[in-house]
Amino acid sequence: MTVSHRITQITAGGSDGWGLFRKARRMIEAGIPVTELTIGEHDIRTDPGILDAMNRAALGGHTGYAAVPGIAGLRAEIARRVEAQSGVATAPENVLIVPGGQAGLFMAHLAACDAGDGALYVDPFYATYPGTLRAAGTAALPVVARAEDGFVPRASDLEAAIDRHGGRVRSLLINTPNNPTGAVYGRDALAEIGALCQRRDLWLISDEVYEGQVWEGEHLSPRALSGLGERTLVVGSMSKGHAMTGSRIGWIVGPEGAIDALEDLATHMTYGIPGFVQDAALHALRLGPAFEAEVAAPFRRRRDIAQRLVAAQPVVRAVPMQGAMYALLDIRATGLDGEAFAEALLERERIAVMPGESFGRAAAGHVRVALTVEDTQLEAALVRLLALAGELAREMAGPQAR
């Protein structure tokens, strides 16, 4: 017996981009000390007050089946939050509670696309995007964003990708603030993307899980732009803004008709999210913006550390860090690609970072550093990373460079 083509083709027969991460974890399990800078996992745990709320809810009996679209209070709180942030009227009926942002992305594409439809996504991309789109039965179509454009896609490139697929494209996935680049899409760029979606009749799927981590500019949800409210599905999550990665709870916000259809999907896919987890999420959201700013503050501080260290040396360049919890570093001056450099860094310095190649063709020759360890430990790791890069660049240049 064989498993389905849908499953075997999730990685399209190649790497899923997580090889070095798994290698680093095996080293740690074997007792080898490794500075882990691979994934976007906070170095703090979920706030005890949130866990207390979860525990009270569970002990209070909220352990049975919960309403499939989400408990009324949580849907209403998310609707209030989204309306306050975007200025777009939002009702609880526009909100579906889902088991984390990753599930939200999968479900949104199932809602937007039929089997075989083209689904656009931007390269560089979060490592699971292509597999998510393939698992949803779509033709996953990457569109390269250029470094000289701040890694924001050009509408002309998106349109060309639609034409190459014979016009049978139903969705565009964007992510701002962006993982891995840190790019924050401005109003003009989003307006251009939105006009394309209207002209070519696309669903716009907006991954906004890093909405609270903006260091330069401002976060603007495309749902707030004229004409986009009825064709935009916003995916949000408690993971990044509230350090609740393991709780697996997020949401999709969109037109009421789409949310009604997605409720049917949720009925047959998850049958709802544990009520005690939803109660904890409601408690966390009611802590307000000050709590989210507290969770985000270390990443702004560490971004400043990374910028200072990179600016003080000539080999490694940093992609502008406008948002999110990462630094994307250009290491091509070492003569290595991102995978080779990340391997060398792990073997020689016991520092684990993600190769840029894990995030697409446009990020080749880069490494992504997660700013997810304590400040002094991060600074020490970056100093060693930059020193290795300098050493490799001198080796490539030959004896005359020494």
C-alpha positions as CSV (number, residue, x, y, z in Angstrom):
1,M,0.0,0.0,0.0
2,T,1.1,3.5,-0.7
3,V,0.1,6.9,0.9
4,S,-1.6,9.6,-1.2
5,H,0.1,11.7,-3.8
6,R,-1.3,14.7,-1.8
7,I,0.9,13.8,1.2
8,T,4.1,12.6,-0.6
9,Q,4.2,15.8,-2.7
10,I,4.0,18.2,0.3
11,T,7.8,18.7,-0.1
12,A,7.7,18.2,-3.9
13,G,10.3,15.4,-3.4
14,G,12.9,17.7,-2.0
15,S,14.0,19.1,1.4
16,D,11.4,20.7,3.6
17,G,14.0,23.2,4.7
18,W,14.3,21.9,8.3
19,G,17.3,19.7,8.0
20,L,19.8,21.8,9.9
21,F,17.2,22.5,12.7
22,R,16.8,18.8,13.2
23,K,20.5,18.2,13.2
24,A,21.0,20.9,15.9
25,R,18.2,19.3,18.0
26,R,19.9,15.9,17.7
27,M,23.2,17.5,18.9
28,I,21.4,19.1,21.9
29,E,19.7,15.8,22.8
30,A,23.2,14.2,22.7
31,G,24.4,16.7,25.3
32,I,26.4,18.9,22.9
33,P,25.9,22.6,23.9
34,V,24.4,24.5,20.9
35,T,23.2,28.1,20.9
36,E,19.8,27.7,19.2
37,L,18.9,30.5,16.9
38,T,16.7,28.7,14.4
39,I,13.0,29.0,15.1
40,G,10.8,31.8,16.3
41,E,10.3,30.4,19.8
42,H,10.3,33.0,22.6
43,D,13.0,32.5,25.3
44,I,10.2,33.2,27.9
45,R,7.4,30.8,28.6
46,T,3.7,31.6,28.5
47,D,2.9,34.1,31.2
48,P,1.8,32.3,34.5
49,G,-1.4,34.5,34.6
50,I,-2.5,33.1,31.3
51,L,-1.7,29.5,32.4
52,D,-3.7,30.2,35.6
53,A,-6.7,31.2,33.5
54,M,-6.3,28.0,31.5
55,N,-6.1,25.9,34.6
56,R,-9.1,27.6,36.2
57,A,-11.1,27.0,33.0
58,A,-10.1,23.3,32.8
59,L,-10.8,22.7,36.5
60,G,-14.0,24.6,36.1
61,G,-15.3,22.1,33.6
62,H,-14.6,23.7,30.2
63,T,-13.1,20.5,28.9
64,G,-16.0,19.2,26.7
65,Y,-16.7,20.1,23.1
66,A,-16.6,23.8,22.5
67,A,-18.5,25.7,19.9
68,V,-16.9,24.8,16.5
69,P,-16.4,28.5,15.3
70,G,-15.1,29.5,18.8
71,I,-16.6,30.6,22.0
72,A,-18.7,33.8,21.8
73,G,-16.5,35.8,24.1
74,L,-13.3,35.1,22.3
75,R,-14.8,35.8,18.8
76,A,-16.2,39.1,20.1
77,E,-12.8,40.1,21.7
78,I,-10.9,39.3,18.5
79,A,-13.5,41.3,16.4
80,R,-13.1,44.3,18.7
81,R,-9.3,44.0,18.5
82,V,-9.3,43.8,14.7
83,E,-11.8,46.6,14.3
84,A,-9.7,48.9,16.6
85,Q,-6.5,48.1,14.7
86,S,-7.8,48.2,11.2
87,G,-10.7,50.7,11.3
88,V,-12.9,48.1,9.5
89,A,-16.2,47.1,11.0
90,T,-15.8,43.6,12.3
91,A,-18.4,41.4,14.0
92,P,-17.9,38.0,15.8
93,E,-19.5,36.4,12.7
94,N,-16.3,37.5,10.8
95,V,-14.1,35.5,13.1
96,L,-13.3,31.8,13.1
97,I,-11.1,30.3,15.9
98,V,-8.6,27.8,14.5
99,P,-5.8,25.6,16.0
100,G,-2.9,28.1,15.3
101,G,-1.8,30.2,12.4
102,Q,-0.5,27.3,10.5
103,A,-3.9,25.6,10.4
104,G,-5.4,28.9,9.6
105,L,-3.2,29.2,6.5
106,F,-4.2,25.7,5.3
107,M,-7.9,26.3,5.9
108,A,-7.8,29.7,4.2
109,H,-6.4,28.1,1.1
110,L,-8.9,25.3,1.1
111,A,-11.6,28.1,1.2
112,A,-10.0,30.1,-1.6
113,C,-8.9,27.5,-4.1
114,D,-10.2,24.4,-5.8
115,A,-7.9,21.5,-6.6
116,G,-5.3,22.5,-9.2
117,D,-5.9,26.2,-8.9
118,G,-2.8,28.4,-8.8
119,A,-1.9,29.9,-5.4
120,L,0.7,32.6,-5.4
121,Y,3.2,33.2,-2.6
122,V,6.1,35.5,-2.2
123,D,9.8,34.2,-2.2
124,P,11.4,34.6,0.4
125,F,8.7,32.7,2.3
126,Y,8.1,31.1,5.7
127,A,9.4,27.5,5.2
128,T,6.0,25.8,5.5
129,Y,4.2,27.9,2.8
130,P,4.9,25.8,-0.3
131,G,4.0,22.5,1.5
132,T,0.9,24.1,3.0
133,L,-0.3,25.1,-0.5
134,R,0.5,21.7,-2.0
135,A,-1.3,19.9,0.9
136,A,-4.4,22.1,0.1
137,G,-4.3,20.7,-3.4
138,T,-3.2,23.9,-5.1
139,A,-0.4,24.6,-7.6
140,A,2.0,26.5,-5.4
141,L,3.5,29.4,-7.4
142,P,6.4,31.3,-6.0
143,V,7.0,34.9,-7.0
144,V,10.5,36.3,-6.3
145,A,10.7,39.6,-4.4
146,R,13.9,41.5,-5.0
147,A,16.3,42.7,-2.4
148,E,16.5,46.1,-4.2
149,D,12.7,46.4,-3.5
150,G,13.1,45.7,0.2
151,F,11.8,42.1,-0.6
152,V,8.3,43.5,-1.3
153,P,6.8,41.9,-4.5
154,R,6.2,43.8,-7.6
155,A,2.6,43.7,-9.0
156,S,4.1,43.2,-12.5
157,D,5.8,40.0,-11.3
158,L,2.7,38.7,-9.6
159,E,0.7,39.4,-12.8
160,A,3.3,37.6,-14.9
161,A,3.0,34.6,-12.7
162,I,-0.7,34.5,-13.2
163,D,-0.3,34.7,-16.9
164,R,2.2,31.9,-16.9
165,H,-0.3,29.7,-15.2
166,G,-2.9,30.4,-17.9
167,G,-4.8,32.8,-15.6
168,R,-6.1,29.9,-13.4
169,V,-4.9,31.5,-10.2
170,R,-7.2,32.1,-7.2
171,S,-5.2,33.4,-4.3
172,L,-2.2,35.4,-3.2
173,L,-0.5,34.8,0.2
174,I,1.4,37.7,1.7
175,N,3.1,38.1,5.1
176,T,3.7,41.4,6.8
177,P,5.7,41.9,8.9
178,N,7.6,39.3,7.1
179,N,9.3,36.1,8.1
180,P,12.2,35.7,7.2
181,T,13.1,39.2,5.8
182,G,11.6,41.5,8.4
183,A,10.0,43.6,5.6
184,V,7.0,45.7,6.5
185,Y,4.7,46.3,3.5
186,G,3.8,50.0,3.2
187,R,0.5,51.5,2.1
188,D,1.5,52.1,-1.5
189,A,2.8,48.5,-1.9
190,L,-0.4,47.0,-0.4
191,A,-2.6,49.3,-2.5
192,E,-0.8,48.0,-5.6
193,I,-1.1,44.4,-4.5
194,G,-4.8,45.0,-3.7
195,A,-5.5,46.5,-7.1
196,L,-4.0,43.4,-8.7
197,C,-6.2,41.2,-6.6
198,Q,-9.3,43.1,-7.7
199,R,-8.2,43.2,-11.3
200,R,-7.4,39.5,-11.5
201,D,-10.2,38.3,-9.1
202,L,-7.9,36.8,-6.4
203,W,-8.4,36.1,-2.8
204,L,-5.8,37.9,-0.7
205,I,-4.6,35.7,2.2
206,S,-2.8,37.9,4.7
207,D,-0.6,36.3,7.3
208,E,-0.4,38.8,10.1
209,V,1.0,36.8,13.0
210,Y,3.8,39.3,13.6
211,E,1.5,42.4,13.6
212,G,2.7,43.4,17.1
213,Q,6.4,43.3,16.1
214,V,6.9,46.4,14.0
215,W,10.2,48.3,14.5
216,E,10.0,50.7,11.5
217,G,6.9,52.0,9.8
218,E,3.4,50.7,10.8
219,H,1.4,47.6,10.3
220,L,-1.5,48.0,7.9
221,S,-3.9,45.1,7.2
222,P,-4.9,45.0,3.5
223,R,-8.4,44.3,4.7
224,A,-8.5,48.1,5.6
225,L,-8.0,49.2,2.0
226,S,-10.9,50.1,-0.3
227,G,-12.4,47.1,-2.1
228,L,-10.4,44.4,-0.3
229,G,-12.6,43.6,2.7
230,E,-14.7,41.1,0.7
231,R,-11.7,39.3,-0.8
232,T,-9.3,39.2,2.1
233,L,-8.8,36.4,4.7
234,V,-6.6,37.5,7.6
235,V,-4.7,34.8,9.6
236,G,-3.8,35.8,13.2
237,S,-2.4,33.9,16.1
238,M,-1.7,34.1,19.9
239,S,1.7,32.5,19.3
240,K,4.0,35.5,18.7
241,G,2.3,38.4,20.4
242,H,1.4,36.5,23.6
243,A,4.2,33.8,23.8
244,M,1.5,31.1,23.4
245,T,3.2,29.0,20.7
246,G,2.4,25.7,22.3
247,S,-1.3,26.5,22.9
248,R,-2.0,26.3,19.2
249,I,-4.7,28.9,18.9
250,G,-5.3,31.5,16.2
251,W,-8.1,32.9,14.0
252,I,-9.2,33.7,10.5
253,V,-11.0,37.0,9.9
254,G,-12.9,37.5,6.6
255,P,-16.3,38.0,5.0
256,E,-19.2,36.4,6.8
257,G,-20.0,34.1,4.0
258,A,-16.5,32.7,3.8
259,I,-16.4,32.3,7.6
260,D,-19.7,30.4,7.5
261,A,-18.2,28.0,4.9
262,L,-15.0,27.7,6.9
263,E,-17.1,26.7,9.9
264,D,-18.3,23.7,7.8
265,L,-14.7,22.8,7.1
266,A,-13.8,23.2,10.8
267,T,-16.7,20.8,11.7
268,H,-15.1,18.1,9.6
269,M,-11.5,18.9,10.4
270,T,-11.0,19.9,14.1
271,Y,-14.5,20.0,15.6
272,G,-13.5,23.1,17.6
273,I,-10.6,24.2,19.8
274,P,-10.4,23.1,23.5
275,G,-12.6,25.5,25.6
276,F,-10.0,26.0,28.3
277,V,-7.4,27.1,25.7
278,Q,-9.9,29.6,24.3
279,D,-10.6,30.9,27.8
280,A,-6.8,31.4,28.3
281,A,-6.6,33.2,25.0
282,L,-9.5,35.5,26.0
283,H,-7.7,36.3,29.2
284,A,-4.5,37.1,27.4
285,L,-6.2,39.4,24.8
286,R,-7.8,41.3,27.7
287,L,-4.4,42.1,29.1
288,G,-4.3,44.7,26.3
289,P,-1.6,46.4,24.2
290,A,0.8,47.0,27.2
291,F,1.2,43.2,27.7
292,E,1.9,42.6,24.0
293,A,4.5,45.5,24.0
294,E,6.2,43.8,26.9
295,V,6.4,40.5,25.0
296,A,7.8,42.3,22.0
297,A,10.3,44.5,23.7
298,P,13.2,42.0,23.9
299,F,13.1,41.5,20.1
300,R,13.3,45.2,19.4
301,R,16.2,45.5,21.8
302,R,18.0,42.5,20.2
303,R,17.3,43.8,16.7
304,D,19.2,46.9,17.8
305,I,22.1,44.8,19.0
306,A,22.3,42.9,15.7
307,Q,22.2,46.1,13.7
308,R,25.1,47.6,15.8
309,L,27.3,44.5,15.4
310,V,26.7,44.1,11.7
311,A,27.4,47.7,11.0
312,A,30.8,47.5,12.7
313,Q,32.3,44.9,10.2
314,P,32.6,44.8,6.4
315,V,31.7,41.2,5.5
316,V,28.2,40.4,6.5
317,R,25.3,42.7,5.5
318,A,21.8,42.8,7.2
319,V,18.6,43.0,5.3
320,P,16.7,46.0,6.9
321,M,15.1,44.7,10.1
322,Q,11.7,46.5,10.0
323,G,9.7,43.9,12.0
324,A,9.5,40.4,13.4
325,M,11.9,38.5,15.6
326,Y,14.7,37.7,13.1
327,A,17.8,39.1,11.4
328,L,18.3,38.0,7.8
329,L,22.0,38.2,7.1
330,D,23.8,38.2,3.7
331,I,26.9,36.1,4.0
332,R,27.8,35.7,0.3
333,A,31.1,37.6,0.8
334,T,32.3,34.4,2.6
335,G,32.1,32.5,-0.7
336,L,29.6,30.1,0.8
337,D,25.9,29.7,0.3
338,G,23.5,29.8,3.2
339,E,23.4,26.1,3.8
340,A,27.2,25.7,3.8
341,F,27.7,28.6,6.1
342,A,25.1,27.4,8.5
343,E,26.7,24.0,8.5
344,A,30.1,25.5,9.2
345,L,28.7,27.7,11.9
346,L,27.1,24.7,13.6
347,E,30.2,22.5,13.4
348,R,32.8,25.0,14.3
349,E,31.0,27.4,16.7
350,R,28.0,25.3,17.9
351,I,25.6,28.0,16.8
352,A,22.4,26.9,14.9
353,V,20.8,29.3,12.4
354,M,18.5,28.6,9.5
355,P,20.0,28.7,5.9
356,G,18.4,31.3,3.7
357,E,17.7,28.5,1.2
358,S,15.1,27.2,3.6
359,F,13.0,30.2,2.7
360,G,13.3,30.2,-1.1
361,R,15.6,31.2,-4.0
362,A,15.6,34.9,-3.2
363,A,17.1,34.2,0.3
364,A,20.0,32.1,-1.0
365,G,23.3,33.2,0.3
366,H,21.7,34.4,3.5
367,V,21.1,33.0,7.0
368,R,18.2,33.8,9.3
369,V,19.1,34.4,12.9
370,A,16.2,34.1,15.4
371,L,16.6,36.8,18.1
372,T,15.3,34.4,20.7
373,V,18.0,34.0,23.4
374,E,19.0,36.4,26.2
375,D,20.7,39.6,25.1
376,T,24.3,38.8,26.2
377,Q,24.1,35.3,24.8
378,L,22.8,36.6,21.5
379,E,25.5,39.2,21.3
380,A,28.2,36.6,22.0
381,A,26.8,34.3,19.3
382,L,26.6,37.1,16.7
383,V,30.2,38.2,17.5
384,R,31.3,34.6,16.8
385,L,29.1,34.4,13.7
386,L,30.6,37.6,12.3
387,A,34.2,36.5,13.2
388,L,33.7,33.2,11.3
389,A,32.3,35.1,8.3
390,G,35.4,37.3,8.4
391,E,37.7,34.3,8.6
392,L,36.0,32.5,5.7
393,A,36.1,35.7,3.6
394,R,39.9,36.0,4.2
395,E,40.4,32.3,3.3
396,M,38.5,32.8,0.1
397,A,40.6,35.9,-0.8
398,G,43.8,34.0,-0.3
399,P,47.2,34.7,1.4
400,Q,47.4,38.3,0.1
401,A,44.3,39.2,2.1
402,R,45.9,38.2,5.4
